[in-house]
């Protein structure tokens, strides 16, 4: 049974999403500069989180490169994307399933901002989309965020990481920046249609220089990054419990 906060947040999400999508398309039409598009994305995320009664605590932002980078982190819940977009100095773009880009207005706005469609089941189309996205990232100095678990955690634990994000980072030679998220699982538990006020902790971890790894070392890189994220989340959870 949905609680009142979930219903309110859902209504706000619908209104804010289509309002901000319209604003993005108008901004693109009039050739607005990147800071305005970032501002619209940040406003979209913050308004929805505010409706949820949730704040984001960002730490170690000094570890975040100022230019293009690949961000990878754990995926506790549906609020993780909002946490990243609301708190980071420059809202990242995401590799999202292609179906989302078919939603009228919203999908067009996603593409205009720079989010990258992923065509599951169509390898050649997926590779072409990723390659095009990589060039756009470097040209616009954007940052691309991945959740290498592939889907949201259903039990709050950090599961195995898929290698796609790490291969992408190695092939693009962009810095790989791990991040640890804690609190979004408790704020919005899976399969319950409930939202609870609270705090989401977002910690940036020391970046990895992908020039120091070969493509054959992708498993090693994946394991090192996952271990660092697990440790960071464990520390956050211990601190919250004490």
PDB file of C-alpha atoms in Angstrom:
ATOM      1  CA  UNK A   1       0.000   0.000   0.000  1.00  0.00           C
ATOM      2  CA  UNK A   2       1.592   3.337  -1.029  1.00  0.00           C
ATOM      3  CA  UNK A   3       2.169   5.844   1.751  1.00  0.00           C
ATOM      4  CA  UNK A   4       1.276   9.530   1.459  1.00  0.00           C
ATOM      5  CA  UNK A   5       4.823  10.636   0.766  1.00  0.00           C
ATOM      6  CA  UNK A   6       5.109   8.159  -2.140  1.00  0.00           C
ATOM      7  CA  UNK A   7       1.880   9.436  -3.708  1.00  0.00           C
ATOM      8  CA  UNK A   8       2.948  13.079  -3.312  1.00  0.00           C
ATOM      9  CA  UNK A   9       6.437  12.393  -4.688  1.00  0.00           C
ATOM     10  CA  UNK A  10       4.946  10.529  -7.670  1.00  0.00           C
ATOM     11  CA  UNK A  11       2.701  13.476  -8.548  1.00  0.00           C
ATOM     12  CA  UNK A  12       5.582  15.913  -8.205  1.00  0.00           C
ATOM     13  CA  UNK A  13       7.773  13.656 -10.361  1.00  0.00           C
ATOM     14  CA  UNK A  14       5.247  13.664 -13.214  1.00  0.00           C
ATOM     15  CA  UNK A  15       4.829  17.445 -13.183  1.00  0.00           C
ATOM     16  CA  UNK A  16       8.511  18.272 -12.701  1.00  0.00           C
ATOM     17  CA  UNK A  17       9.717  15.727 -15.278  1.00  0.00           C
ATOM     18  CA  UNK A  18       7.624  17.023 -18.132  1.00  0.00           C
ATOM     19  CA  UNK A  19       8.151  20.664 -17.142  1.00  0.00           C
ATOM     20  CA  UNK A  20      11.927  20.226 -17.072  1.00  0.00           C
ATOM     21  CA  UNK A  21      11.897  18.159 -20.279  1.00  0.00           C
ATOM     22  CA  UNK A  22      10.086  21.028 -22.017  1.00  0.00           C
ATOM     23  CA  UNK A  23      12.595  23.505 -20.591  1.00  0.00           C
ATOM     24  CA  UNK A  24      15.503  21.396 -21.903  1.00  0.00           C
ATOM     25  CA  UNK A  25      14.078  21.228 -25.421  1.00  0.00           C
ATOM     26  CA  UNK A  26      13.432  24.980 -25.469  1.00  0.00           C
ATOM     27  CA  UNK A  27      16.955  25.612 -24.192  1.00  0.00           C
ATOM     28  CA  UNK A  28      18.412  23.411 -26.942  1.00  0.00           C
ATOM     29  CA  UNK A  29      16.222  25.135 -29.544  1.00  0.00           C
ATOM     30  CA  UNK A  30      17.680  28.500 -28.545  1.00  0.00           C
ATOM     31  CA  UNK A  31      21.196  27.028 -28.366  1.00  0.00           C
ATOM     32  CA  UNK A  32      21.617  27.521 -24.639  1.00  0.00           C
ATOM     33  CA  UNK A  33      25.013  26.768 -23.144  1.00  0.00           C
ATOM     34  CA  UNK A  34      25.819  23.725 -21.056  1.00  0.00           C
ATOM     35  CA  UNK A  35      25.468  25.388 -17.606  1.00  0.00           C
ATOM     36  CA  UNK A  36      21.783  26.068 -18.269  1.00  0.00           C
ATOM     37  CA  UNK A  37      21.109  22.438 -19.240  1.00  0.00           C
ATOM     38  CA  UNK A  38      23.000  21.276 -16.143  1.00  0.00           C
ATOM     39  CA  UNK A  39      20.930  23.654 -14.038  1.00  0.00           C
ATOM     40  CA  UNK A  40      17.668  22.239 -15.372  1.00  0.00           C
ATOM     41  CA  UNK A  41      18.833  18.665 -14.698  1.00  0.00           C
ATOM     42  CA  UNK A  42      19.927  19.584 -11.183  1.00  0.00           C
ATOM     43  CA  UNK A  43      16.628  21.367 -10.477  1.00  0.00           C
ATOM     44  CA  UNK A  44      14.661  18.327 -11.703  1.00  0.00           C
ATOM     45  CA  UNK A  45      16.509  16.015  -9.310  1.00  0.00           C
ATOM     46  CA  UNK A  46      16.396  18.348  -6.324  1.00  0.00           C
ATOM     47  CA  UNK A  47      12.670  19.063  -6.586  1.00  0.00           C
ATOM     48  CA  UNK A  48      11.817  15.362  -6.629  1.00  0.00           C
ATOM     49  CA  UNK A  49      14.124  14.616  -3.691  1.00  0.00           C
ATOM     50  CA  UNK A  50      12.618  17.538  -1.797  1.00  0.00           C
ATOM     51  CA  UNK A  51       9.151  16.075  -2.341  1.00  0.00           C
ATOM     52  CA  UNK A  52      10.500  12.795  -0.924  1.00  0.00           C
ATOM     53  CA  UNK A  53      11.880  14.576   2.148  1.00  0.00           C
ATOM     54  CA  UNK A  54      15.397  13.408   1.295  1.00  0.00           C
ATOM     55  CA  UNK A  55      18.712  15.236   1.509  1.00  0.00           C
ATOM     56  CA  UNK A  56      22.032  14.165  -0.030  1.00  0.00           C
ATOM     57  CA  UNK A  57      25.343  14.390   1.814  1.00  0.00           C
ATOM     58  CA  UNK A  58      28.303  14.531  -0.589  1.00  0.00           C
ATOM     59  CA  UNK A  59      31.833  13.805   0.644  1.00  0.00           C
ATOM     60  CA  UNK A  60      35.299  13.802  -0.933  1.00  0.00           C
ATOM     61  CA  UNK A  61      34.202  15.859  -3.922  1.00  0.00           C
ATOM     62  CA  UNK A  62      37.871  16.900  -4.277  1.00  0.00           C
ATOM     63  CA  UNK A  63      38.520  13.395  -5.713  1.00  0.00           C
ATOM     64  CA  UNK A  64      36.247  14.142  -8.672  1.00  0.00           C
ATOM     65  CA  UNK A  65      38.088  15.217 -11.859  1.00  0.00           C
ATOM     66  CA  UNK A  66      36.953  18.475 -13.428  1.00  0.00           C
ATOM     67  CA  UNK A  67      36.840  17.027 -16.961  1.00  0.00           C
ATOM     68  CA  UNK A  68      35.483  13.901 -18.612  1.00  0.00           C
ATOM     69  CA  UNK A  69      35.384  10.755 -16.482  1.00  0.00           C
ATOM     70  CA  UNK A  70      33.580   7.456 -15.994  1.00  0.00           C
ATOM     71  CA  UNK A  71      31.761   7.156 -12.657  1.00  0.00           C
ATOM     72  CA  UNK A  72      30.895   3.709 -11.267  1.00  0.00           C
ATOM     73  CA  UNK A  73      29.108   2.849  -8.049  1.00  0.00           C
ATOM     74  CA  UNK A  74      26.681   0.607  -6.208  1.00  0.00           C
ATOM     75  CA  UNK A  75      22.973   0.789  -6.972  1.00  0.00           C
ATOM     76  CA  UNK A  76      20.822   0.762  -3.822  1.00  0.00           C
ATOM     77  CA  UNK A  77      17.609   2.094  -5.265  1.00  0.00           C
ATOM     78  CA  UNK A  78      15.620   4.225  -7.670  1.00  0.00           C
ATOM     79  CA  UNK A  79      16.777   7.456  -5.987  1.00  0.00           C
ATOM     80  CA  UNK A  80      20.477   6.946  -6.779  1.00  0.00           C
ATOM     81  CA  UNK A  81      20.301   8.780 -10.107  1.00  0.00           C
ATOM     82  CA  UNK A  82      18.623  11.741  -8.430  1.00  0.00           C
ATOM     83  CA  UNK A  83      21.286  11.795  -5.719  1.00  0.00           C
ATOM     84  CA  UNK A  84      24.086  11.976  -8.294  1.00  0.00           C
ATOM     85  CA  UNK A  85      22.399  14.615 -10.415  1.00  0.00           C
ATOM     86  CA  UNK A  86      21.465  16.822  -7.483  1.00  0.00           C
ATOM     87  CA  UNK A  87      24.740  16.735  -5.556  1.00  0.00           C
ATOM     88  CA  UNK A  88      27.630  16.528  -8.034  1.00  0.00           C
ATOM     89  CA  UNK A  89      29.142  19.795  -9.339  1.00  0.00           C
ATOM     90  CA  UNK A  90      28.193  18.800 -12.893  1.00  0.00           C
ATOM     91  CA  UNK A  91      25.223  16.431 -13.289  1.00  0.00           C
ATOM     92  CA  UNK A  92      26.496  13.290 -15.054  1.00  0.00           C
ATOM     93  CA  UNK A  93      24.873  11.612 -18.016  1.00  0.00           C
ATOM     94  CA  UNK A  94      23.797   7.985 -17.882  1.00  0.00           C
ATOM     95  CA  UNK A  95      23.784   4.956 -20.138  1.00  0.00           C
ATOM     96  CA  UNK A  96      20.064   4.090 -20.101  1.00  0.00           C
ATOM     97  CA  UNK A  97      17.931   1.461 -21.802  1.00  0.00           C
ATOM     98  CA  UNK A  98      16.792   2.581 -25.239  1.00  0.00           C
ATOM     99  CA  UNK A  99      13.093   2.194 -24.342  1.00  0.00           C
ATOM    100  CA  UNK A 100      13.263   5.327 -22.181  1.00  0.00           C
ATOM    101  CA  UNK A 101      14.228   7.406 -25.197  1.00  0.00           C
ATOM    102  CA  UNK A 102      10.915   6.515 -26.846  1.00  0.00           C
ATOM    103  CA  UNK A 103       8.871   8.330 -24.192  1.00  0.00           C
ATOM    104  CA  UNK A 104       7.453  11.481 -25.821  1.00  0.00           C
ATOM    105  CA  UNK A 105       9.177  14.691 -24.744  1.00  0.00           C
ATOM    106  CA  UNK A 106      11.138  12.965 -21.950  1.00  0.00           C
ATOM    107  CA  UNK A 107      13.124  10.802 -24.363  1.00  0.00           C
ATOM    108  CA  UNK A 108      13.941  13.746 -26.612  1.00  0.00           C
ATOM    109  CA  UNK A 109      15.145  15.722 -23.595  1.00  0.00           C
ATOM    110  CA  UNK A 110      17.336  12.823 -22.461  1.00  0.00           C
ATOM    111  CA  UNK A 111      19.017  12.642 -25.839  1.00  0.00           C
ATOM    112  CA  UNK A 112      19.470  16.425 -25.966  1.00  0.00           C
ATOM    113  CA  UNK A 113      21.209  16.490 -22.581  1.00  0.00           C
ATOM    114  CA  UNK A 114      23.599  13.727 -23.654  1.00  0.00           C
ATOM    115  CA  UNK A 115      22.328  10.524 -22.044  1.00  0.00           C
ATOM    116  CA  UNK A 116      23.356   7.436 -24.028  1.00  0.00           C
ATOM    117  CA  UNK A 117      20.812   4.826 -25.205  1.00  0.00           C
ATOM    118  CA  UNK A 118      21.754   1.193 -24.683  1.00  0.00           C
ATOM    119  CA  UNK A 119      20.248  -1.249 -27.185  1.00  0.00           C
ATOM    120  CA  UNK A 120      20.032  -4.571 -25.383  1.00  0.00           C
ATOM    121  CA  UNK A 121      19.935  -7.526 -27.735  1.00  0.00           C
ATOM    122  CA  UNK A 122      21.447  -5.486 -30.581  1.00  0.00           C
ATOM    123  CA  UNK A 123      25.244  -5.640 -30.054  1.00  0.00           C
ATOM    124  CA  UNK A 124      26.252  -3.685 -33.170  1.00  0.00           C
ATOM    125  CA  UNK A 125      23.786  -0.894 -32.463  1.00  0.00           C
ATOM    126  CA  UNK A 126      24.856  -0.809 -28.795  1.00  0.00           C
ATOM    127  CA  UNK A 127      28.555  -0.526 -29.684  1.00  0.00           C
ATOM    128  CA  UNK A 128      27.871   2.283 -32.161  1.00  0.00           C
ATOM    129  CA  UNK A 129      25.838   4.167 -29.555  1.00  0.00           C
ATOM    130  CA  UNK A 130      28.555   3.791 -26.915  1.00  0.00           C
ATOM    131  CA  UNK A 131      31.308   4.877 -29.315  1.00  0.00           C
ATOM    132  CA  UNK A 132      29.323   7.935 -30.309  1.00  0.00           C
ATOM    133  CA  UNK A 133      28.669   8.668 -26.647  1.00  0.00           C
ATOM    134  CA  UNK A 134      32.378   8.410 -25.808  1.00  0.00           C
ATOM    135  CA  UNK A 135      33.249  11.026 -28.425  1.00  0.00           C
ATOM    136  CA  UNK A 136      30.522  13.316 -27.119  1.00  0.00           C
ATOM    137  CA  UNK A 137      31.761  12.903 -23.531  1.00  0.00           C
ATOM    138  CA  UNK A 138      35.268  13.997 -24.407  1.00  0.00           C
ATOM    139  CA  UNK A 139      34.118  16.835 -26.631  1.00  0.00           C
ATOM    140  CA  UNK A 140      31.724  18.270 -24.032  1.00  0.00           C
ATOM    141  CA  UNK A 141      33.830  17.252 -20.987  1.00  0.00           C
ATOM    142  CA  UNK A 142      30.869  15.413 -19.498  1.00  0.00           C
ATOM    143  CA  UNK A 143      30.959  12.582 -16.990  1.00  0.00           C
ATOM    144  CA  UNK A 144      29.168   9.279 -17.579  1.00  0.00           C
ATOM    145  CA  UNK A 145      27.775   7.295 -14.633  1.00  0.00           C
ATOM    146  CA  UNK A 146      27.338   3.521 -14.607  1.00  0.00           C
ATOM    147  CA  UNK A 147      25.788   1.159 -12.057  1.00  0.00           C
ATOM    148  CA  UNK A 148      27.784  -2.009 -12.853  1.00  0.00           C
ATOM    149  CA  UNK A 149      25.471  -4.262 -10.825  1.00  0.00           C
ATOM    150  CA  UNK A 150      23.107  -3.823 -13.762  1.00  0.00           C
ATOM    151  CA  UNK A 151      19.981  -3.327 -11.668  1.00  0.00           C
ATOM    152  CA  UNK A 152      18.885  -2.006  -8.283  1.00  0.00           C
ATOM    153  CA  UNK A 153      19.665  -4.114  -5.242  1.00  0.00           C
ATOM    154  CA  UNK A 154      16.648  -6.016  -3.915  1.00  0.00           C
ATOM    155  CA  UNK A 155      18.213  -6.796  -0.527  1.00  0.00           C
ATOM    156  CA  UNK A 156      20.493  -3.812   0.142  1.00  0.00           C
ATOM    157  CA  UNK A 157      23.647  -5.827  -0.528  1.00  0.00           C
ATOM    158  CA  UNK A 158      26.235  -5.065  -3.223  1.00  0.00           C
ATOM    159  CA  UNK A 159      26.133  -7.766  -5.861  1.00  0.00           C
ATOM    160  CA  UNK A 160      28.561  -8.789  -8.617  1.00  0.00           C
ATOM    161  CA  UNK A 161      29.753  -6.105 -11.005  1.00  0.00           C
ATOM    162  CA  UNK A 162      29.416  -6.544 -14.755  1.00  0.00           C
ATOM    163  CA  UNK A 163      32.476  -5.569 -16.785  1.00  0.00           C
ATOM    164  CA  UNK A 164      30.903  -3.284 -19.405  1.00  0.00           C
ATOM    165  CA  UNK A 165      31.617  -0.003 -17.608  1.00  0.00           C
ATOM    166  CA  UNK A 166      35.227  -1.007 -16.981  1.00  0.00           C
ATOM    167  CA  UNK A 167      35.837  -2.037 -20.576  1.00  0.00           C
ATOM    168  CA  UNK A 168      34.352   1.285 -21.674  1.00  0.00           C
ATOM    169  CA  UNK A 169      36.671   3.175 -19.303  1.00  0.00           C
ATOM    170  CA  UNK A 170      39.729   1.224 -20.445  1.00  0.00           C
ATOM    171  CA  UNK A 171      38.978   1.706 -24.129  1.00  0.00           C
ATOM    172  CA  UNK A 172      38.224   5.421 -23.737  1.00  0.00           C
ATOM    173  CA  UNK A 173      41.250   5.948 -21.422  1.00  0.00           C
ATOM    174  CA  UNK A 174      39.145   8.248 -19.259  1.00  0.00           C
ATOM    175  CA  UNK A 175      39.631   8.402 -15.461  1.00  0.00           C
ATOM    176  CA  UNK A 176      37.511   5.856 -13.593  1.00  0.00           C
ATOM    177  CA  UNK A 177      35.942   7.300 -10.446  1.00  0.00           C
ATOM    178  CA  UNK A 178      34.229   4.947  -7.961  1.00  0.00           C
ATOM    179  CA  UNK A 179      31.428   6.248  -5.742  1.00  0.00           C
ATOM    180  CA  UNK A 180      29.609   4.706  -2.792  1.00  0.00           C
ATOM    181  CA  UNK A 181      25.917   5.286  -2.083  1.00  0.00           C
ATOM    182  CA  UNK A 182      24.231   4.487   1.201  1.00  0.00           C
ATOM    183  CA  UNK A 183      20.733   5.279   2.468  1.00  0.00           C
ATOM    184  CA  UNK A 184      18.643   5.175  -0.695  1.00  0.00           C
ATOM    185  CA  UNK A 185      17.615   1.556  -0.014  1.00  0.00           C
ATOM    186  CA  UNK A 186      16.121   2.601   3.330  1.00  0.00           C
ATOM    187  CA  UNK A 187      14.494   5.739   1.889  1.00  0.00           C
ATOM    188  CA  UNK A 188      12.749   3.851  -0.901  1.00  0.00           C
ATOM    189  CA  UNK A 189      12.605   0.074  -0.277  1.00  0.00           C
ATOM    190  CA  UNK A 190      12.021  -2.088  -3.368  1.00  0.00           C
ATOM    191  CA  UNK A 191       8.555  -3.417  -4.217  1.00  0.00           C
ATOM    192  CA  UNK A 192       6.824  -1.455  -1.427  1.00  0.00           C
ATOM    193  CA  UNK A 193       5.640   1.772  -3.127  1.00  0.00           C
ATOM    194  CA  UNK A 194       6.772   3.687  -0.071  1.00  0.00           C
ATOM    195  CA  UNK A 195       9.107   6.639   0.421  1.00  0.00           C
ATOM    196  CA  UNK A 196      10.602   7.644   3.773  1.00  0.00           C
ATOM    197  CA  UNK A 197      12.324  10.903   4.615  1.00  0.00           C
ATOM    198  CA  UNK A 198      16.035  10.506   5.263  1.00  0.00           C
ATOM    199  CA  UNK A 199      19.578  11.075   4.132  1.00  0.00           C
ATOM    200  CA  UNK A 200      21.463   9.568   1.193  1.00  0.00           C
ATOM    201  CA  UNK A 201      25.232   9.518   1.601  1.00  0.00           C
ATOM    202  CA  UNK A 202      27.251   9.898  -1.590  1.00  0.00           C
ATOM    203  CA  UNK A 203      31.006   9.411  -1.226  1.00  0.00           C
ATOM    204  CA  UNK A 204      33.486   9.929  -4.052  1.00  0.00           C
ATOM    205  CA  UNK A 205      36.427   7.527  -3.866  1.00  0.00           C
ATOM    206  CA  UNK A 206      39.965   8.025  -5.253  1.00  0.00           C
ATOM    207  CA  UNK A 207      39.973   7.741  -9.063  1.00  0.00           C
ATOM    208  CA  UNK A 208      41.721   5.004 -10.999  1.00  0.00           C
ATOM    209  CA  UNK A 209      44.098   5.963 -13.819  1.00  0.00           C
ATOM    210  CA  UNK A 210      42.990   3.683 -16.652  1.00  0.00           C
ATOM    211  CA  UNK A 211      46.329   4.179 -18.421  1.00  0.00           C
ATOM    212  CA  UNK A 212      47.819   1.903 -15.756  1.00  0.00           C
ATOM    213  CA  UNK A 213      45.641  -1.052 -16.812  1.00  0.00           C
ATOM    214  CA  UNK A 214      45.387  -3.072 -19.988  1.00  0.00           C
ATOM    215  CA  UNK A 215      42.152  -4.468 -21.368  1.00  0.00           C
ATOM    216  CA  UNK A 216      43.288  -7.916 -20.203  1.00  0.00           C
ATOM    217  CA  UNK A 217      43.324  -6.551 -16.623  1.00  0.00           C
ATOM    218  CA  UNK A 218      39.654  -5.598 -16.663  1.00  0.00           C
ATOM    219  CA  UNK A 219      38.775  -8.323 -14.143  1.00  0.00           C
ATOM    220  CA  UNK A 220      41.435  -7.027 -11.755  1.00  0.00           C
ATOM    221  CA  UNK A 221      40.187  -3.438 -12.143  1.00  0.00           C
ATOM    222  CA  UNK A 222      36.573  -4.530 -11.615  1.00  0.00           C
ATOM    223  CA  UNK A 223      37.487  -6.427  -8.431  1.00  0.00           C
ATOM    224  CA  UNK A 224      39.548  -3.543  -7.014  1.00  0.00           C
ATOM    225  CA  UNK A 225      36.792  -0.998  -7.585  1.00  0.00           C
ATOM    226  CA  UNK A 226      34.064  -3.222  -6.144  1.00  0.00           C
ATOM    227  CA  UNK A 227      36.162  -3.932  -3.041  1.00  0.00           C
ATOM    228  CA  UNK A 228      36.733  -0.208  -2.462  1.00  0.00           C
ATOM    229  CA  UNK A 229      33.001   0.531  -2.779  1.00  0.00           C
ATOM    230  CA  UNK A 230      32.011  -2.328  -0.445  1.00  0.00           C
ATOM    231  CA  UNK A 231      34.445  -1.075   2.209  1.00  0.00           C
ATOM    232  CA  UNK A 232      33.183   2.488   1.914  1.00  0.00           C
ATOM    233  CA  UNK A 233      29.524   1.439   2.269  1.00  0.00           C
ATOM    234  CA  UNK A 234      30.382  -0.786   5.265  1.00  0.00           C
ATOM    235  CA  UNK A 235      32.021   2.196   6.981  1.00  0.00           C
ATOM    236  CA  UNK A 236      29.033   4.424   6.228  1.00  0.00           C
ATOM    237  CA  UNK A 237      26.606   1.860   7.629  1.00  0.00           C
ATOM    238  CA  UNK A 238      28.661   1.383  10.789  1.00  0.00           C
ATOM    239  CA  UNK A 239      28.808   5.128  11.339  1.00  0.00           C
ATOM    240  CA  UNK A 240      25.029   5.426  10.847  1.00  0.00           C
ATOM    241  CA  UNK A 241      24.375   2.632  13.343  1.00  0.00           C
ATOM    242  CA  UNK A 242      26.609   4.056  16.070  1.00  0.00           C
TER     243      UNK A 242
END
